[in-house]
XYZ file of C-alpha atoms in Angstrom:
770
model
C 15.224 34.967 0.378
C 17.532 33.086 2.859
C 17.881 29.859 1.470
C 17.325 26.676 3.696
C 20.510 24.981 5.036
C 18.849 22.261 6.685
C 15.057 20.236 5.809
C 14.826 21.098 9.532
C 14.067 24.641 8.591
C 11.991 23.580 5.399
C 8.298 24.532 6.994
C 8.955 27.429 8.903
C 10.708 28.803 5.170
C 8.388 26.905 2.571
C 5.401 29.374 5.049
C 6.821 32.706 4.892
C 7.802 31.781 1.429
C 4.320 31.136 0.334
C 3.453 34.171 2.500
C 5.397 36.507 0.458
C 4.374 35.158 -2.986
C 0.800 36.144 -1.926
C 1.520 40.068 -1.189
C 4.193 40.210 -3.590
C 5.867 39.579 -6.673
C 9.449 38.132 -5.643
C 10.524 34.982 -7.364
C 11.291 31.395 -5.813
C 14.452 30.522 -4.577
C 14.847 26.687 -4.400
C 15.376 24.918 -1.582
C 18.254 23.118 -1.635
C 18.449 19.225 -0.374
C 22.138 18.586 -1.045
C 23.543 18.869 -4.771
C 19.237 18.789 -5.704
C 16.733 20.632 -4.863
C 12.621 21.486 -5.175
C 10.747 24.511 -5.509
C 9.073 25.647 -2.051
C 5.747 26.197 -2.969
C 4.252 25.484 -6.726
C 5.528 28.391 -9.111
C 3.358 30.928 -10.566
C 1.065 29.716 -12.940
C 2.330 25.629 -12.559
C -0.285 23.592 -14.625
C -2.143 26.346 -15.260
C -2.681 28.121 -11.718
C -4.240 24.551 -10.062
C -1.235 23.382 -8.094
C -0.901 26.422 -5.749
C -5.073 25.580 -5.363
C -4.520 22.373 -4.566
C -1.999 23.467 -1.578
C -4.811 25.353 -0.229
C -8.021 22.295 -0.634
C -10.518 23.295 2.215
C -10.312 20.446 4.786
C -12.959 19.081 6.930
C -10.639 19.315 10.301
C -11.647 19.826 13.746
C -8.373 21.883 14.625
C -6.096 23.122 11.958
C -2.671 22.718 12.982
C 0.766 22.065 11.723
C 0.302 18.522 11.133
C 0.690 16.755 8.043
C -2.530 15.944 6.375
C -2.753 11.934 5.426
C -3.875 11.212 2.052
C -4.610 7.693 0.150
C -6.500 6.513 3.571
C -10.129 4.990 3.238
C -11.633 7.438 5.037
C -9.543 10.438 2.972
C -13.370 11.355 1.537
C -14.554 12.901 4.671
C -11.793 15.183 5.391
C -11.310 16.355 1.924
C -15.379 16.601 0.333
C -17.173 16.036 2.949
C -19.879 13.791 4.568
C -18.695 9.831 3.041
C -19.328 6.351 3.596
C -16.546 4.886 6.046
C -15.675 0.703 6.290
C -13.825 0.596 9.272
C -14.164 -3.987 9.054
C -16.678 -5.489 9.460
C -19.060 -2.210 9.449
C -19.662 0.391 7.466
C -20.757 3.925 8.674
C -21.884 6.275 6.565
C -22.258 10.182 7.800
C -24.368 12.510 6.336
C -25.376 16.222 8.213
C -27.399 14.957 11.044
C -27.296 11.693 10.802
C -25.026 8.589 11.283
C -25.773 5.283 10.254
C -24.381 2.177 11.692
C -24.614 -0.535 9.277
C -23.622 -4.617 9.936
C -23.055 -6.687 6.972
C -23.821 -10.470 7.574
C -23.733 -11.603 3.787
C -22.162 -10.665 0.503
C -24.778 -9.640 -2.397
C -25.780 -12.056 -5.360
C -22.729 -11.300 -7.742
C -20.597 -11.810 -5.022
C -18.590 -8.504 -5.462
C -19.009 -7.539 -2.057
C -21.058 -7.519 1.020
C -24.731 -6.681 0.873
C -25.161 -3.461 3.957
C -28.383 -4.681 5.297
C -30.198 -2.445 7.600
C -28.367 0.316 9.457
C -28.883 1.634 13.270
C -29.271 4.852 12.956
C -27.887 7.270 15.300
C -29.408 11.366 15.321
C -29.994 14.099 17.403
C -27.133 16.326 16.783
C -27.417 19.474 15.319
C -26.813 19.554 11.260
C -23.687 20.325 10.546
C -20.303 18.517 8.403
C -18.347 15.973 10.398
C -14.828 17.225 11.162
C -12.157 14.942 11.413
C -10.177 14.730 14.834
C -7.404 12.760 14.738
C -6.196 9.767 13.886
C -3.283 7.019 13.758
C -2.485 3.950 12.065
C -5.431 2.139 11.975
C -7.380 4.620 14.472
C -9.573 7.342 13.553
C -11.844 10.311 15.441
C -14.204 13.240 13.385
C -17.097 14.807 15.143
C -20.701 15.434 13.315
C -22.656 18.080 14.540
C -21.582 21.578 16.388
C -19.510 23.398 18.256
C -22.248 22.990 21.362
C -23.696 20.255 20.528
C -22.176 17.183 18.515
C -20.922 13.669 18.561
C -17.710 12.774 18.655
C -16.569 8.998 16.255
C -14.548 6.827 17.108
C -13.819 4.010 15.198
C -10.583 1.832 13.575
C -10.125 -0.940 11.307
C -10.619 -4.286 12.369
C -12.683 -2.734 15.440
C -16.291 -4.334 15.667
C -17.031 -1.737 18.544
C -18.050 2.128 17.233
C -17.377 4.560 20.515
C -20.042 7.236 20.764
C -19.031 10.394 22.482
C -21.734 13.473 23.190
C -21.413 16.562 24.620
C -25.127 19.245 24.718
C -27.584 16.436 23.337
C -29.651 13.000 23.964
C -29.255 10.748 20.940
C -31.831 8.545 19.523
C -30.895 5.430 17.797
C -32.776 3.444 15.392
C -33.349 0.836 12.778
C -33.322 1.838 9.084
C -35.753 -0.769 8.410
C -39.106 -0.798 8.769
C -40.170 0.353 12.170
C -41.168 -0.642 15.627
C -42.475 -4.202 14.622
C -38.753 -5.088 13.011
C -37.195 -4.525 16.293
C -36.626 -6.823 19.373
C -34.711 -6.912 22.054
C -33.059 -8.886 24.180
C -30.614 -8.970 27.291
C -27.005 -9.275 28.460
C -27.749 -13.294 28.636
C -29.053 -13.191 25.459
C -32.774 -13.337 26.338
C -35.688 -11.787 24.597
C -37.194 -8.607 26.275
C -40.064 -6.982 25.265
C -38.689 -3.552 25.375
C -35.321 -2.034 26.295
C -34.217 -1.997 29.686
C -35.745 1.154 31.381
C -32.314 2.125 32.627
C -29.076 0.396 32.837
C -25.658 -0.161 30.683
C -26.462 -2.568 28.039
C -29.224 -4.134 25.838
C -29.169 -5.902 22.458
C -31.559 -5.011 19.790
C -31.914 -6.995 16.631
C -33.977 -6.034 12.879
C -33.826 -7.795 9.583
C -31.558 -10.146 10.726
C -28.978 -8.220 12.257
C -27.588 -7.699 16.460
C -26.630 -4.994 18.143
C -25.169 -4.337 21.594
C -25.891 -1.138 22.960
C -23.605 0.138 25.705
C -23.772 2.984 28.040
C -23.053 4.526 31.377
C -24.899 2.590 34.324
C -28.244 4.534 34.935
C -28.963 5.722 31.554
C -32.023 5.824 30.111
C -33.732 4.406 27.730
C -37.592 4.908 26.276
C -38.923 3.262 22.986
C -41.279 5.252 21.219
C -42.555 4.303 17.630
C -38.904 2.000 16.779
C -37.067 4.277 18.069
C -34.867 4.588 20.792
C -34.611 7.907 23.215
C -31.066 7.988 25.311
C -30.829 10.028 28.100
C -27.919 10.257 30.372
C -28.323 10.553 33.999
C -24.879 11.665 35.017
C -21.774 13.408 33.098
C -20.217 10.666 31.530
C -22.155 11.164 27.793
C -21.623 7.800 25.481
C -22.576 5.161 23.562
C -20.290 1.502 22.617
C -22.025 0.389 19.415
C -21.029 -3.636 18.744
C -21.964 -5.630 16.314
C -23.182 -9.493 17.792
C -22.803 -12.380 15.650
C -25.689 -14.007 17.710
C -27.599 -12.609 20.886
C -25.061 -14.264 23.276
C -22.068 -12.462 22.231
C -23.331 -9.413 23.952
C -21.828 -10.907 27.475
C -18.888 -11.083 26.175
C -18.301 -7.512 24.754
C -19.638 -6.360 27.438
C -16.387 -7.196 29.680
C -14.500 -5.205 26.262
C -16.804 -2.199 25.395
C -15.976 -0.192 28.097
C -12.421 0.673 26.689
C -11.928 3.409 24.365
C -9.411 3.672 22.028
C -6.730 6.708 21.328
C -4.440 5.288 19.298
C -2.688 3.141 17.608
C 0.612 2.168 16.651
C 2.544 -1.037 14.590
C 6.362 -0.734 15.024
C 8.249 -3.312 12.843
C 11.765 -5.370 12.841
C 13.437 -6.369 9.948
C 15.477 -9.460 11.275
C 17.352 -10.658 8.579
C 19.160 -14.022 9.523
C 15.789 -15.104 9.658
C 14.037 -13.749 6.911
C 11.330 -12.219 8.730
C 9.479 -8.664 9.619
C 8.175 -8.705 13.781
C 5.176 -6.541 13.893
C 3.894 -5.592 17.088
C 0.667 -3.547 16.554
C -0.228 -1.740 20.544
C -3.774 0.335 20.953
C -3.469 2.862 23.984
C -6.762 2.468 25.234
C -8.905 4.504 28.065
C -11.473 2.911 30.834
C -15.173 4.660 30.422
C -15.560 2.078 33.043
C -14.374 0.024 34.803
C -11.058 -1.118 34.735
C -10.416 -3.077 31.433
C -8.248 -2.050 29.155
C -8.453 -4.821 27.285
C -10.515 -4.280 22.931
C -11.352 -6.855 20.482
C -9.526 -6.495 17.649
C -10.349 -8.385 14.451
C -8.086 -9.535 11.589
C -7.935 -10.319 7.945
C -6.498 -13.325 5.980
C -3.193 -10.925 5.149
C -2.888 -11.202 8.958
C -3.012 -14.946 9.654
C -2.257 -16.522 6.188
C 1.775 -17.148 6.001
C 2.052 -15.699 8.759
C 3.459 -16.159 12.149
C 1.025 -15.118 14.852
C 1.263 -14.047 18.271
C -2.284 -14.489 19.518
C -5.014 -16.301 20.743
C -8.579 -15.503 18.021
C -11.396 -16.235 19.841
C -14.813 -17.569 18.431
C -15.746 -14.259 16.904
C -15.751 -14.225 13.259
C -17.343 -11.691 10.661
C -17.672 -11.059 6.611
C -15.792 -8.145 5.441
C -14.799 -7.334 1.880
C -11.432 -8.828 2.136
C -12.536 -11.968 3.323
C -12.800 -13.673 7.337
C -11.812 -11.320 10.233
C -11.038 -13.299 12.900
C -10.510 -11.367 16.058
C -8.602 -11.633 19.387
C -8.799 -9.477 22.794
C -5.758 -7.521 24.261
C -4.051 -4.173 23.653
C -0.742 -5.516 22.304
C -0.750 -7.771 19.567
C 3.056 -9.469 17.200
C 2.679 -10.718 13.826
C 5.677 -12.014 11.584
C 5.737 -12.097 8.052
C 8.543 -13.623 5.845
C 10.650 -11.477 3.603
C 13.397 -13.398 1.754
C 15.188 -10.633 0.116
C 14.730 -8.789 -2.699
C 16.914 -8.312 -5.677
C 16.304 -5.135 -8.215
C 17.735 -7.699 -11.223
C 19.819 -11.091 -12.062
C 23.244 -12.132 -12.835
C 24.076 -11.948 -17.366
C 22.236 -15.163 -18.668
C 24.411 -17.514 -19.643
C 22.537 -20.282 -21.704
C 24.747 -19.855 -24.498
C 24.143 -23.042 -26.270
C 20.532 -24.912 -26.630
C 17.702 -24.428 -29.416
C 17.295 -21.204 -28.030
C 20.228 -19.488 -26.336
C 21.174 -15.801 -25.650
C 21.741 -13.783 -28.196
C 24.398 -10.696 -27.661
C 23.190 -8.842 -30.555
C 19.854 -8.891 -29.836
C 20.384 -7.265 -26.641
C 22.968 -4.736 -28.224
C 19.495 -3.881 -31.007
C 17.693 -3.293 -27.158
C 20.740 -1.070 -25.858
C 21.244 1.119 -29.264
C 17.518 1.524 -29.556
C 17.682 3.021 -25.982
C 20.266 5.056 -26.579
C 18.428 7.171 -29.292
C 15.706 9.552 -29.421
C 13.711 11.280 -26.502
C 15.026 9.356 -23.595
C 13.101 10.268 -20.254
C 8.953 11.799 -20.002
C 7.898 14.846 -18.665
C 4.830 13.874 -16.044
C 6.223 11.877 -13.023
C 4.663 8.689 -14.106
C 6.081 8.239 -17.393
C 9.336 10.015 -16.593
C 9.242 7.092 -13.928
C 9.243 4.498 -15.777
C 11.891 6.124 -18.284
C 14.485 6.190 -15.303
C 13.329 2.808 -14.612
C 14.461 1.375 -17.670
C 17.147 3.364 -18.194
C 18.708 2.079 -14.437
C 17.838 -1.771 -15.657
C 19.748 -0.416 -18.816
C 23.041 0.027 -16.720
C 22.417 -2.645 -14.502
C 22.343 -4.934 -17.478
C 24.855 -3.693 -19.737
C 27.238 -3.183 -16.794
C 26.535 -7.336 -16.233
C 26.813 -7.900 -19.550
C 30.256 -5.968 -19.961
C 28.496 -4.005 -22.532
C 30.428 -0.905 -24.000
C 27.192 0.812 -23.550
C 27.387 0.945 -20.141
C 29.473 4.319 -19.726
C 26.211 6.057 -21.863
C 23.698 5.025 -20.079
C 25.139 6.426 -16.901
C 25.608 9.504 -18.138
C 22.396 9.850 -19.501
C 20.443 8.559 -16.048
C 22.417 10.625 -14.159
C 21.676 13.959 -16.232
C 17.856 12.672 -16.190
C 17.813 12.126 -12.854
C 19.729 15.447 -11.037
C 17.198 17.543 -13.652
C 14.562 15.328 -12.237
C 15.955 16.631 -8.837
C 16.791 20.055 -9.184
C 14.570 22.992 -9.582
C 15.352 26.225 -11.156
C 12.642 29.278 -11.501
C 10.891 28.901 -14.918
C 11.126 25.580 -15.498
C 8.231 23.953 -16.644
C 8.588 20.067 -16.349
C 10.647 17.569 -14.545
C 10.855 19.163 -11.141
C 9.301 18.145 -6.999
C 7.574 21.191 -5.531
C 5.586 21.430 -2.186
C 2.422 21.898 -0.554
C 4.182 23.638 2.118
C 0.301 23.597 3.879
C -0.602 19.619 3.461
C 3.255 18.645 3.807
C 4.011 17.285 0.486
C 6.004 16.953 -1.955
C 4.689 16.666 -5.836
C 6.975 16.040 -8.924
C 5.626 17.849 -12.188
C 4.407 17.957 -14.780
C 1.323 15.492 -12.809
C -0.629 12.823 -14.561
C -3.393 10.611 -13.494
C -4.601 13.249 -10.685
C -1.226 13.129 -9.383
C -1.327 16.811 -8.211
C -3.787 15.521 -5.645
C -1.978 12.696 -4.158
C -3.250 9.812 -6.702
C -0.526 7.183 -7.577
C 1.858 9.049 -6.284
C 3.809 5.633 -4.567
C 3.384 4.237 -8.332
C 4.882 7.380 -10.262
C 7.909 7.881 -7.393
C 8.742 3.995 -6.419
C 10.006 4.208 -10.432
C 12.411 7.177 -8.777
C 13.368 5.409 -5.717
C 14.541 2.358 -7.536
C 16.074 3.946 -10.281
C 17.859 6.247 -7.749
C 18.951 3.459 -6.088
C 20.675 1.341 -9.412
C 22.283 4.985 -10.260
C 23.698 5.386 -6.369
C 25.423 1.656 -6.898
C 26.876 2.988 -11.111
C 28.296 5.760 -9.049
C 28.642 6.844 -5.634
C 29.323 10.504 -5.994
C 25.982 10.742 -7.311
C 24.693 8.856 -4.001
C 25.805 11.528 -1.913
C 24.705 14.929 -4.249
C 21.402 13.559 -4.827
C 20.660 10.565 -2.026
C 18.973 13.350 0.189
C 16.295 14.011 -2.563
C 16.061 11.144 -3.391
C 15.274 10.551 -0.240
C 13.239 13.357 0.419
C 10.921 11.701 -3.015
C 10.861 8.358 -1.128
C 9.540 9.759 2.176
C 6.757 11.731 0.248
C 5.024 8.486 -0.753
C 6.352 6.327 2.374
C 7.632 8.001 5.112
C 8.691 5.551 7.923
C 9.589 8.179 10.127
C 7.192 9.664 12.878
C 9.630 12.503 14.109
C 9.613 13.700 10.930
C 7.237 16.224 10.165
C 7.370 17.582 6.415
C 5.384 14.575 5.260
C 2.340 12.275 6.840
C 3.730 8.336 7.857
C 3.289 5.974 4.975
C 1.328 8.375 3.171
C -0.320 5.607 0.743
C -0.043 2.800 2.928
C -2.934 1.019 4.765
C -1.204 -0.049 7.705
C -3.823 -2.974 8.944
C -5.725 -3.701 5.753
C -1.276 -4.055 4.490
C -1.971 -2.509 1.539
C -1.514 0.554 -0.140
C -3.930 2.711 -1.815
C -4.474 4.756 -5.322
C -6.703 7.309 -4.826
C -5.090 10.656 -2.968
C -8.493 12.494 -2.003
C -10.778 9.209 -1.763
C -14.348 9.060 -2.593
C -18.194 8.409 -1.524
C -17.345 4.761 -1.591
C -13.729 4.637 -0.280
C -10.532 3.932 -1.730
C -9.383 1.815 -4.657
C -6.275 0.329 -6.018
C -5.438 -0.840 -9.783
C -1.458 -1.567 -10.146
C -1.379 -3.630 -6.773
C 2.087 -5.026 -8.546
C 3.487 -0.583 -9.044
C 2.734 -0.830 -5.220
C 4.764 -3.646 -5.076
C 7.317 -1.747 -6.922
C 7.604 1.431 -4.638
C 8.372 -0.726 -1.542
C 10.944 -2.371 -3.580
C 12.516 0.962 -4.380
C 12.718 2.150 -0.717
C 14.333 -0.899 0.067
C 16.835 -1.028 -2.674
C 17.378 2.795 -1.895
C 17.994 1.835 2.016
C 20.801 -0.531 1.683
C 21.791 2.293 -1.393
C 22.728 4.644 0.890
C 23.242 2.887 4.117
C 19.994 3.722 5.458
C 18.980 0.640 7.507
C 15.685 2.589 8.749
C 14.392 3.558 4.957
C 15.930 -0.223 4.281
C 13.764 -1.733 7.461
C 10.733 0.358 6.221
C 11.167 -1.194 2.205
C 11.698 -3.981 3.792
C 8.078 -4.271 6.153
C 6.067 -2.570 3.687
C 6.879 -5.220 0.551
C 6.656 -8.384 3.218
C 3.239 -7.087 4.356
C 2.069 -5.944 1.155
C 3.231 -9.087 -1.049
C 0.942 -11.059 1.817
C -1.988 -8.812 1.052
C -1.892 -8.939 -2.841
C -1.697 -12.499 -3.290
C -5.205 -13.053 -0.268
C -6.569 -9.613 -1.649
C -6.025 -9.594 -5.949
C -5.502 -13.344 -6.820
C -6.919 -14.935 -3.653
C -4.465 -17.441 -3.265
C -5.621 -19.077 0.047
C -9.158 -19.432 -1.392
C -11.459 -18.042 0.984
C -11.386 -14.397 0.178
C -13.518 -14.035 -2.649
C -17.581 -14.639 -1.925
C -18.259 -18.075 -4.318
C -20.885 -15.453 -6.101
C -18.003 -13.944 -7.213
C -17.438 -14.936 -11.025
C -14.225 -14.389 -11.497
C -10.517 -15.472 -10.788
C -8.790 -12.105 -10.076
C -10.233 -8.903 -8.446
C -8.390 -6.765 -10.537
C -9.031 -3.127 -9.271
C -10.128 -4.065 -4.568
C -12.266 -1.268 -3.400
C -12.755 -0.471 0.178
C -16.320 -2.196 0.066
C -16.033 -4.324 -2.653
C -14.315 -6.333 -5.834
C -13.844 -5.098 -9.051
C -12.709 -6.557 -12.493
C -12.486 -3.531 -14.463
C -9.641 -1.301 -14.937
C -9.509 2.787 -15.490
C -7.785 2.526 -19.407
C -9.186 -0.235 -20.689
C -11.922 -3.221 -20.994
C -9.233 -5.866 -22.637
C -8.961 -8.392 -19.910
C -5.726 -9.445 -21.098
C -4.792 -6.308 -18.892
C -6.799 -6.870 -16.120
C -4.029 -9.630 -15.338
C -1.053 -7.679 -16.751
C -1.221 -4.442 -14.423
C -0.528 -7.192 -11.476
C 2.419 -8.027 -13.507
C 4.813 -5.094 -14.012
C 7.480 -3.204 -14.166
C 9.145 -6.603 -14.802
C 11.638 -7.010 -12.060
C 12.833 -9.906 -9.880
C 10.954 -7.818 -7.385
C 7.697 -9.605 -8.773
C 8.639 -13.292 -7.585
C 6.386 -13.434 -4.731
C 3.433 -13.997 -8.050
C 5.103 -17.294 -8.461
C 6.176 -18.107 -5.095
C 3.904 -21.488 -6.297
C 4.405 -22.104 -9.709
C 1.722 -23.745 -10.416
C -0.745 -21.134 -8.775
C 0.827 -18.317 -11.350
C 0.461 -20.654 -13.967
C -2.964 -21.064 -13.111
C -3.667 -17.492 -13.368
C -1.656 -17.367 -16.287
C -4.328 -20.098 -18.024
C -6.970 -17.820 -16.423
C -6.613 -14.709 -18.217
C -6.203 -16.837 -21.641
C -9.411 -17.812 -20.494
C -10.958 -14.265 -20.240
C -9.230 -13.103 -23.256
C -11.088 -16.364 -25.470
C -14.189 -15.218 -23.636
C -13.734 -11.927 -25.369
C -13.395 -13.805 -28.776
C -9.410 -13.175 -28.372
C -6.844 -15.997 -28.857
C -5.640 -15.647 -25.599
C -2.065 -17.123 -26.497
C 1.600 -15.326 -26.492
C 1.688 -14.611 -30.106
C -1.393 -12.559 -29.691
C -0.778 -10.135 -26.929
C 1.938 -7.921 -29.449
C 4.421 -6.526 -27.147
C 2.117 -4.141 -25.238
C 0.819 -5.615 -22.557
C 2.885 -9.169 -24.365
C 6.315 -7.503 -22.598
C 4.449 -7.340 -19.342
C 3.205 -10.865 -19.494
C 6.396 -12.492 -20.822
C 7.807 -10.881 -18.146
C 5.677 -12.820 -15.373
C 5.830 -15.891 -17.218
C 9.590 -15.690 -17.557
C 9.749 -16.454 -13.500
C 8.331 -19.344 -13.271
C 8.234 -21.036 -17.142
C 11.141 -19.301 -18.708
C 11.596 -21.820 -21.313
C 8.472 -20.999 -22.751
C 9.568 -17.337 -22.965
C 12.927 -17.955 -24.781
C 11.710 -20.070 -27.260
C 8.710 -17.047 -28.196
C 11.499 -14.621 -28.675
C 13.031 -16.305 -31.116
C 10.276 -17.262 -33.442
C 7.870 -14.337 -32.598
C 7.722 -11.555 -34.629
C 10.537 -9.344 -35.041
C 9.081 -6.380 -34.632
C 6.942 -7.156 -32.272
C 10.441 -8.770 -30.583
C 12.620 -5.982 -30.944
C 10.333 -3.374 -29.206
C 13.255 -2.434 -26.575
C 11.273 -0.548 -23.879
C 8.902 -3.589 -23.839
C 10.822 -6.418 -24.227
C 13.876 -5.665 -23.241
C 13.053 -6.801 -19.369
C 11.389 -9.983 -20.728
C 13.823 -11.412 -23.096
C 17.001 -10.605 -20.173
C 15.019 -12.080 -17.218
C 14.455 -15.634 -18.850
C 17.609 -16.355 -20.188
C 18.748 -15.750 -16.814
C 16.320 -17.998 -15.062
C 17.007 -20.493 -17.909
C 20.640 -21.405 -16.378
C 19.223 -20.069 -12.444
C 15.551 -21.822 -12.448
C 13.647 -20.463 -9.975
C 13.662 -18.937 -6.060
C 14.415 -21.309 -3.240
C 11.885 -19.957 -0.856
C 13.447 -22.368 1.990
C 16.638 -20.743 1.790
C 17.518 -16.245 2.344
C 20.211 -14.732 2.320
C 21.273 -11.989 5.372
C 21.257 -8.629 3.182
C 17.849 -7.400 2.304
C 19.254 -7.175 -1.417
C 19.899 -10.957 -1.722
C 17.647 -13.868 -3.048
C 18.562 -17.983 -3.609
C 17.779 -19.960 -7.278
C 17.439 -23.616 -8.018
C 18.347 -25.368 -10.771
C 16.112 -28.174 -10.730
C 17.944 -29.418 -14.287
C 21.154 -29.178 -12.571
C 20.645 -29.658 -8.915
C 22.803 -26.690 -8.455
C 21.618 -23.772 -5.978
C 22.804 -19.788 -7.374
C 23.106 -17.349 -3.880
C 23.701 -13.759 -5.155
C 23.897 -10.546 -3.216
C 23.639 -7.054 -4.988
C 25.784 -4.395 -2.810
C 25.596 -1.219 -3.948
C 27.913 0.182 -1.416
C 31.348 1.479 -2.168
C 32.463 -0.653 0.530
C 32.713 -5.193 0.735
C 29.425 -7.141 2.172
C 29.544 -10.077 4.219
C 26.896 -12.604 3.358
C 25.100 -14.932 4.703
C 23.345 -17.572 3.624
C 20.769 -20.014 5.422
C 18.229 -22.888 4.630
C 16.327 -22.371 7.281
C 18.072 -21.964 10.514
C 21.157 -23.491 8.585
C 23.997 -21.718 7.250
C 24.652 -22.928 3.570
C 26.751 -20.824 2.582
C 28.439 -17.265 2.473
C 30.341 -14.408 0.199
C 32.130 -11.725 0.415
C 29.544 -9.685 -1.852
C 32.055 -6.947 -3.832
C 30.824 -3.399 -4.082
C 29.021 -1.871 -6.315
C 28.287 -4.814 -8.133
C 26.066 -7.968 -7.774
C 27.837 -10.998 -7.103
C 26.984 -15.005 -7.752
C 27.848 -18.401 -5.997
C 27.196 -21.134 -7.267
C 26.749 -24.486 -5.421
């Protein structure tokens, strides 16, 4: 088999390779990428053969083509497993073999965990058949229900209140899922009650059990009521219905202006402006007018869109409840939102607190470094192996800052470790990546936690991108040799290039929801994500790697994702603005948001300390968004302590041990470093000396004693710069990380005012105190 010379040839060659393997015993050649490589398809017998089977997973697609297959979407269960529940916000749709239920929640469940679906509107009339995905774009999906000659095409978009139904060869029936004829009433476009639906027309309203729906149809459509159901008969070639949830009957007239514009495509674009510390996003909806000339639609927006942002749209009076808080609406086809982005550092300058009651102790750091350099270095699976490569990268950074002699050994070890992961040779059992040629994916092995079918790819591979960036800064030859392979790993979870058809566009990111989803193929209950902080790390890694490779598009995509998801995490995991959780929800956080509900839980433990700690790791300045408001950050710690005490545990720093103690200390160090440095001087030494758990907390806390806290009013012109302010010394520290081989000029601003300029040294962290 001829080896590939360019990524452009990979899909064809990979497919040919897979075909040959299916009928022969040819050995697999690695696919070269720079000096690295990957397997063109799952090697025979890899992980018991399950990886080869995964690539051939059956898909509920209307038409199989060469498009990369999206995963980690709220509708992924429909694609991979069949009939499903779909939260499009504010609506919930449920598919079965011959019916579509459309629910419109108007209140939360008694426990506040999520909206009560209430009585749905049910659409029937198609022949029994599986729902098949027809098309998709950034926050829009369409799927077909029925058979090839008698079907209904369903179009829905996140935040779009309307659901559009297009029919072929069938006349649908609408019915309340409730108690029958007596439970349903009707009203006209003016909101006035009518005894029955109009005999013919293009719209009417129906209400039952506290819900109102607007029904829109082509001119001359016949509506016949019978035993609580409405038979719809189309009079011409156009055959469609538009279903709109109405907060009140009077809103039927408002929706009449917009319901007949059906969305056909959605696209979000972004531009990172480092001088203004903002990521500007533009949201475009391409529509087709089913009747009339209007092309505008009603588009909804949830709290992360309108809290702490610059909103370039005018909201109307419509408002809906959603599992993620109030949804405001605006009409149009193009919308603008600006998300703040003040920059992120991969780590901090060396501690300078050499005096005082609890000074930095170089001998303690040496203990940590020595421990790292002993024994097995890199785990075999992509999660724990990924955590290991990042910790090694952080040791490179810290030992360089401290001029510690361990620096060279860390560089050599990580170079060997990452180059091993980024190289495939036939016969390898682990520490390599492979293609799924049918699904257009790159999967690392050994897999873990379901990563063989796309669970947690951003968690796992975010560690690799972060570590690769740190390695590139230490060794520019590594950037040349293995930067191309690291880029492929980054694109697996966050492909920002719409022209790159080797991967789906932003696999793990829900663009409209503003955060990632962890479940690869979804579930009947939609999607979920537990560790918001590891999702944030994936964006930080993308930003750092883009900076380290001089890849502006990668860097800017990382800045976009970081800016948007950090805002979403504060709102939806922590209820930062106070309007997301229902008043009946009894917990301070949502440790595992699902598409349709909250969960106070983790997948791996019932320990309440971990319900919080899983949102606070790994320790890094990239988690500074968590302490944007130090008082709020402390409140979250206090809430955790109270929740632990409710379990009969002390809830004190000393009670958490090294795990999750190291995670919790890393979090506290970002807003109260004095407490953390005192802890290390009084803690059990066996706990404090656990290098893997404690090194970052120890280093971070002591560094921040001198730096103070993040100054959110200031920013630098580099994506990898930050500003700190020490309230005791009244000094700012301006910091920039430059991983490239050339110096970089960085300008610092307070608002629009220039407050400092520096030349950031190559392959180094540069600080300026003023």
